[in-house]
Structures are given as structure tokens and as C-alpha cells.
């Protein structure tokens, strides 16, 4: 996934949760990304805020958001009802970008950064220049497709990511019990054994709990 596509997915949401670390504790606030280029994804804050201090001290940021509705739409005997949409999250490294650097880009997409700095001189920009994350595209009630989940992990700026999903080891005896417990339609037959499609796997753990021989593992097990 390109940085442009990642930015566009955040831009569609607009206001997201931006998390930093302060004195060992996570701190969050609502903010939004403004623009992107080949260096990364940009946002602004004032250099008088705790957000700024935390970014400068740690150089780390995590952002997540949800499109479109954050409210549960109802409840049926199968569980809560959510309108189809997606979550997106990214975690990575940031650095401050001076207004002089922004101006030197001579890129009209950065116009808002320059205008905002003119209105509020304490306003400064940061760029998320490397990161990893995921889009978790859900359709839990199968309104638009025949499976609930399509998740895609990504990274940029030299960072790496771990593939999603639990996995089945060679202890599998091919009994097929796991497929009956997977409401995400993520388990497929592969010869005498079974495999988990990580893009569809919610990591809910149902298959691991029901496997009679402990063949289903997760990355931490
Ligand atoms: S339940 Fe366990 S042993 Fe049976 S098919 Fe699934 S992974 Fe293999
Ligand atoms: S962890 Fe849940 S979603 Fe993933 S394969 Fe197992 S039952 Fe399906």
C-alpha cells in the first residue's frame, strides 16, 4: 500500500485518535493528517502543547480511526450490528518539519500548513516518515461481500510488519473442526491439512480453542 493510499484512508475519516507516550503512559487526543508527499504524512500542532513536547521527546506516534460510523447500529441474536466500514491504524517515527522546510517544498498541497502558521505562529509541522499499520475492512453482516473481513497490513520508510492471523502447524490431523467454528470464513483445506488465510482472520481464537490437538498457534504462542 502506498503512503498516498494510507493518507487517503485517514483523510476520508478526517479526525482520528493520535497517541503518544508521556512519562510511561499513553496519552491520546483528536487530530488529523493534513497532507502527504514522498517523505511521509504530515500533521500540525502548537509548540506550546503537551502533544508537541511528547512528540519531540519520544519521536513516536500511533494514530487510529474508524470509517464511517463509530456507533453500534443495533443488535440481533447473532450479535451487534455494524455498518460496513474500516478501521485504520499506523505506528511509527516522526520528526518536526520547520515552516521554512515546508515553504521550500514549493508544493501547493502544503498551503494550509503555511496559512495556519501565519495565523498561529506557534503552529509547527511534523512528518510521520516511517511506519507500519493496517486497514481492517469489515462487513460483519455480509452486506457487500461473502466474508466479513479483509485486512491489509502495510509499512513504509523501511519499517517492517508482521503478517496478520493465526496459523496451523503440522500437528494438524485434518479433522476440520476449526472450519466450523470460524465465522470469518478464513480457514481453507490444503491437501490433508488446513490453512488460515491471514487477510480474513480476526484472530478471535475460536479455532485454537476447539482444535483437539493444539495445532492452531498465534504469533505469541
Ligand atoms: S481443528 Fe485442528 S486438527 Fe482439526 S483441521 Fe483444524 S487445525 Fe487441523
Ligand atoms: S482465529 Fe478466528 S477468525 Fe481466525 S481462523 Fe480462527 S476462528 Fe477464524
Short mmCIF file of C-alpha atoms and ligand atoms in Angstrom, two decimals:
data_model
loop_
_atom_site.label_atom_id
_atom_site.label_comp_id
_atom_site.label_asym_id
_atom_site.label_seq_id
_atom_site.Cartn_x
_atom_site.Cartn_y
_atom_site.Cartn_z
CA UNK A 1 0.00 0.00 0.00
CA UNK A 2 1.43 3.39 -0.92
CA UNK A 3 1.77 6.32 1.52
CA UNK A 4 -0.73 8.18 -0.68
CA UNK A 5 -3.33 5.41 -0.25
CA UNK A 6 -2.71 5.29 3.51
CA UNK A 7 -3.11 9.06 3.74
CA UNK A 8 -6.33 8.97 1.70
CA UNK A 9 -7.81 6.33 4.02
CA UNK A 10 -7.08 8.59 7.01
CA UNK A 11 -8.27 11.68 5.18
CA UNK A 12 -11.65 10.06 4.50
CA UNK A 13 -12.09 9.68 8.27
CA UNK A 14 -10.67 13.15 8.98
CA UNK A 15 -10.41 13.42 12.79
CA UNK A 16 -8.55 10.47 14.34
CA UNK A 17 -7.04 9.47 17.67
CA UNK A 18 -3.35 10.43 17.93
CA UNK A 19 -1.45 8.64 20.71
CA UNK A 20 1.91 9.48 22.25
CA UNK A 21 3.77 8.40 25.39
CA UNK A 22 4.21 10.76 28.33
CA UNK A 23 6.16 9.65 31.37
CA UNK A 24 5.50 5.99 30.53
CA UNK A 25 1.75 6.43 30.00
CA UNK A 26 -0.15 6.56 26.70
CA UNK A 27 -1.83 9.90 26.03
CA UNK A 28 -4.41 10.48 23.29
CA UNK A 29 -6.09 13.41 21.58
CA UNK A 30 -8.09 14.03 18.41
CA UNK A 31 -6.20 15.47 15.44
CA UNK A 32 -5.91 14.92 11.71
CA UNK A 33 -3.36 14.42 8.99
CA UNK A 34 -3.08 17.32 6.56
CA UNK A 35 -1.04 16.31 3.58
CA UNK A 36 1.42 13.74 2.25
CA UNK A 37 4.41 13.62 -0.08
CA UNK A 38 7.30 11.27 -0.80
CA UNK A 39 8.71 11.93 2.71
CA UNK A 40 5.62 10.78 4.59
CA UNK A 41 2.38 12.05 6.14
CA UNK A 42 2.15 15.46 7.81
CA UNK A 43 0.18 16.97 10.66
CA UNK A 44 0.48 20.11 12.79
CA UNK A 45 0.33 21.13 16.42
CA UNK A 46 1.41 24.10 18.54
CA UNK A 47 4.81 24.04 20.20
CA UNK A 48 3.15 25.07 23.47
CA UNK A 49 1.13 21.84 23.82
CA UNK A 50 1.95 18.62 25.71
CA UNK A 51 1.43 16.82 22.35
CA UNK A 52 4.42 18.73 20.93
CA UNK A 53 6.58 18.04 23.97
CA UNK A 54 5.80 14.31 23.82
CA UNK A 55 6.50 14.10 20.09
CA UNK A 56 9.83 15.86 20.49
CA UNK A 57 10.84 13.71 23.45
CA UNK A 58 9.97 10.28 22.04
CA UNK A 59 9.71 10.76 18.27
CA UNK A 60 6.94 8.13 18.33
CA UNK A 61 3.32 8.33 17.27
CA UNK A 62 0.38 5.99 16.84
CA UNK A 63 -2.82 7.01 15.04
CA UNK A 64 -6.11 5.19 14.50
CA UNK A 65 -9.56 5.97 13.20
CA UNK A 66 -12.77 4.39 12.01
CA UNK A 67 -14.90 4.97 8.91
CA UNK A 68 -17.83 5.54 8.81
CA UNK A 69 -19.95 5.11 11.94
CA UNK A 70 -18.46 4.60 15.38
CA UNK A 71 -21.85 3.77 16.90
CA UNK A 72 -23.24 0.22 17.06
CA UNK A 73 -26.29 0.23 14.78
CA UNK A 74 -28.31 -2.38 16.66
CA UNK A 75 -28.29 -5.90 17.99
CA UNK A 76 -29.57 -9.24 16.66
CA UNK A 77 -29.35 -12.79 18.01
CA UNK A 78 -26.01 -13.04 16.13
CA UNK A 79 -24.54 -10.06 17.96
CA UNK A 80 -24.04 -6.33 17.42
CA UNK A 81 -24.77 -4.76 14.04
CA UNK A 82 -22.14 -2.51 12.46
CA UNK A 83 -22.48 -0.70 9.18
CA UNK A 84 -19.68 -1.89 6.82
CA UNK A 85 -16.56 0.23 7.11
CA UNK A 86 -12.91 0.11 8.09
CA UNK A 87 -10.50 0.79 10.91
CA UNK A 88 -7.05 2.04 10.09
CA UNK A 89 -4.04 2.39 12.34
CA UNK A 90 -0.42 3.35 11.87
CA UNK A 91 2.50 3.49 14.31
CA UNK A 92 5.88 4.95 13.60
CA UNK A 93 8.51 7.65 13.86
CA UNK A 94 8.04 11.39 13.47
CA UNK A 95 10.23 14.42 13.12
CA UNK A 96 9.49 18.12 13.26
CA UNK A 97 9.50 19.97 9.94
CA UNK A 98 10.11 23.71 10.10
CA UNK A 99 7.90 26.15 8.23
CA UNK A 100 11.00 27.11 6.22
CA UNK A 101 11.30 23.48 5.06
CA UNK A 102 7.60 23.43 4.23
CA UNK A 103 7.86 26.65 2.22
CA UNK A 104 10.93 25.35 0.39
CA UNK A 105 8.89 22.42 -0.90
CA UNK A 106 7.01 24.89 -3.07
CA UNK A 107 4.14 22.42 -3.13
CA UNK A 108 0.59 23.89 -3.21
CA UNK A 109 -0.66 20.89 -1.19
CA UNK A 110 1.14 22.40 1.82
CA UNK A 111 -0.68 25.72 1.55
CA UNK A 112 -2.77 25.03 4.64
CA UNK A 113 0.36 24.47 6.79
CA UNK A 114 1.75 27.84 5.78
CA UNK A 115 -1.56 29.65 6.26
CA UNK A 116 -2.09 28.08 9.66
CA UNK A 117 1.39 29.03 10.80
CA UNK A 118 0.69 32.62 9.69
CA UNK A 119 -2.49 32.67 11.82
CA UNK A 120 -0.89 30.85 14.79
CA UNK A 121 2.89 31.32 14.82
CA UNK A 122 3.30 28.60 17.49
CA UNK A 123 1.95 26.11 14.95
CA UNK A 124 4.56 23.68 13.68
CA UNK A 125 4.53 20.63 11.42
CA UNK A 126 5.61 17.02 11.91
CA UNK A 127 6.04 14.26 9.38
CA UNK A 128 5.42 10.58 10.04
CA UNK A 129 8.34 9.39 7.93
CA UNK A 130 8.31 5.67 8.69
CA UNK A 131 5.55 3.48 9.98
CA UNK A 132 3.62 0.25 9.93
CA UNK A 133 -0.08 -0.36 10.24
CA UNK A 134 -3.20 -2.00 8.99
CA UNK A 135 -6.53 -1.43 7.32
CA UNK A 136 -9.21 -3.68 8.80
CA UNK A 137 -12.09 -3.58 6.33
CA UNK A 138 -15.20 -5.15 7.85
CA UNK A 139 -18.59 -6.20 6.61
CA UNK A 140 -19.80 -8.21 9.58
CA UNK A 141 -23.34 -8.70 8.23
CA UNK A 142 -22.15 -9.64 4.69
CA UNK A 143 -23.99 -6.73 3.09
CA UNK A 144 -21.46 -6.25 0.29
CA UNK A 145 -19.44 -9.47 0.04
CA UNK A 146 -19.40 -13.11 1.13
CA UNK A 147 -16.93 -12.82 4.02
CA UNK A 148 -16.67 -10.49 6.99
CA UNK A 149 -13.12 -9.25 6.89
CA UNK A 150 -10.37 -8.07 4.56
CA UNK A 151 -7.34 -6.84 6.45
CA UNK A 152 -4.20 -5.48 4.87
CA UNK A 153 -1.01 -4.66 6.71
CA UNK A 154 1.48 -2.15 5.33
CA UNK A 155 4.72 -0.38 6.12
CA UNK A 156 6.75 2.44 4.65
CA UNK A 157 10.05 4.24 5.21
CA UNK A 158 11.93 0.98 5.85
CA UNK A 159 9.76 -0.39 8.66
CA UNK A 160 8.55 -3.99 8.64
CA UNK A 161 5.25 -5.54 9.68
CA UNK A 162 4.06 -8.90 10.92
CA UNK A 163 1.51 -10.79 8.82
CA UNK A 164 -1.95 -10.97 10.41
CA UNK A 165 -3.74 -14.11 11.50
CA UNK A 166 -3.29 -17.27 13.50
CA UNK A 167 -1.65 -20.23 11.75
CA UNK A 168 -1.99 -24.00 11.64
CA UNK A 169 1.07 -26.14 12.37
CA UNK A 170 1.97 -29.61 11.09
CA UNK A 171 0.30 -31.09 14.18
CA UNK A 172 -2.98 -30.75 12.24
CA UNK A 173 -4.78 -34.09 11.80
CA UNK A 174 -7.24 -32.70 9.24
CA UNK A 175 -10.40 -33.21 11.32
CA UNK A 176 -11.97 -29.97 10.03
CA UNK A 177 -13.42 -28.89 13.40
CA UNK A 178 -11.80 -25.47 13.17
CA UNK A 179 -13.65 -24.59 9.95
CA UNK A 180 -17.00 -25.00 11.70
CA UNK A 181 -16.04 -22.56 14.44
CA UNK A 182 -14.71 -19.84 12.11
CA UNK A 183 -17.42 -17.31 11.31
CA UNK A 184 -14.87 -15.32 9.28
CA UNK A 185 -14.57 -17.98 6.58
CA UNK A 186 -10.81 -17.80 6.97
CA UNK A 187 -9.84 -21.50 7.04
CA UNK A 188 -9.29 -23.45 3.84
CA UNK A 189 -8.38 -27.06 3.12
CA UNK A 190 -4.85 -27.58 1.85
CA UNK A 191 -4.30 -31.22 0.94
CA UNK A 192 -4.78 -33.36 4.07
CA UNK A 193 -4.43 -30.34 6.30
CA UNK A 194 -5.93 -26.85 6.69
CA UNK A 195 -4.58 -23.33 6.37
CA UNK A 196 -5.66 -19.93 7.71
CA UNK A 197 -6.00 -17.01 5.32
CA UNK A 198 -4.49 -14.22 7.43
CA UNK A 199 -6.25 -11.47 5.47
CA UNK A 200 -9.61 -12.81 6.62
CA UNK A 201 -8.60 -13.93 10.12
CA UNK A 202 -9.87 -11.80 13.01
CA UNK A 203 -7.55 -13.59 15.47
CA UNK A 204 -10.67 -14.35 17.51
CA UNK A 205 -9.17 -17.64 18.76
CA UNK A 206 -12.24 -19.86 18.22
CA UNK A 207 -10.33 -22.35 16.07
CA UNK A 208 -7.48 -22.58 18.59
CA UNK A 209 -9.90 -23.26 21.45
CA UNK A 210 -11.69 -26.03 19.52
CA UNK A 211 -8.72 -27.74 17.89
CA UNK A 212 -8.35 -31.17 19.59
CA UNK A 213 -4.59 -31.40 19.10
CA UNK A 214 -3.45 -27.82 19.72
CA UNK A 215 -2.40 -27.33 16.10
CA UNK A 216 -3.54 -23.68 15.88
CA UNK A 217 -1.00 -21.17 17.11
CA UNK A 218 -0.68 -17.42 17.31
CA UNK A 219 2.48 -15.37 16.96
CA UNK A 220 2.93 -15.06 20.73
CA UNK A 221 2.47 -18.79 21.48
S1 LIG B 1 -9.26 -28.46 14.30
FE1 LIG B 1 -7.03 -28.60 14.48
S2 LIG B 1 -6.54 -30.66 13.77
FE2 LIG B 1 -8.63 -30.25 13.11
S3 LIG B 1 -8.38 -29.45 11.00
FE3 LIG B 1 -8.41 -27.69 12.38
S4 LIG B 1 -6.26 -27.30 12.85
FE4 LIG B 1 -6.36 -29.34 11.99
S1 LIG B 2 -8.78 -17.07 14.84
FE1 LIG B 2 -11.00 -16.81 14.49
S2 LIG B 2 -11.09 -15.74 12.53
FE2 LIG B 2 -9.04 -16.59 12.65
S3 LIG B 2 -9.17 -18.55 11.63
FE3 LIG B 2 -9.51 -18.92 13.83
S4 LIG B 2 -11.72 -18.88 14.09
FE4 LIG B 2 -11.27 -17.95 12.10
#
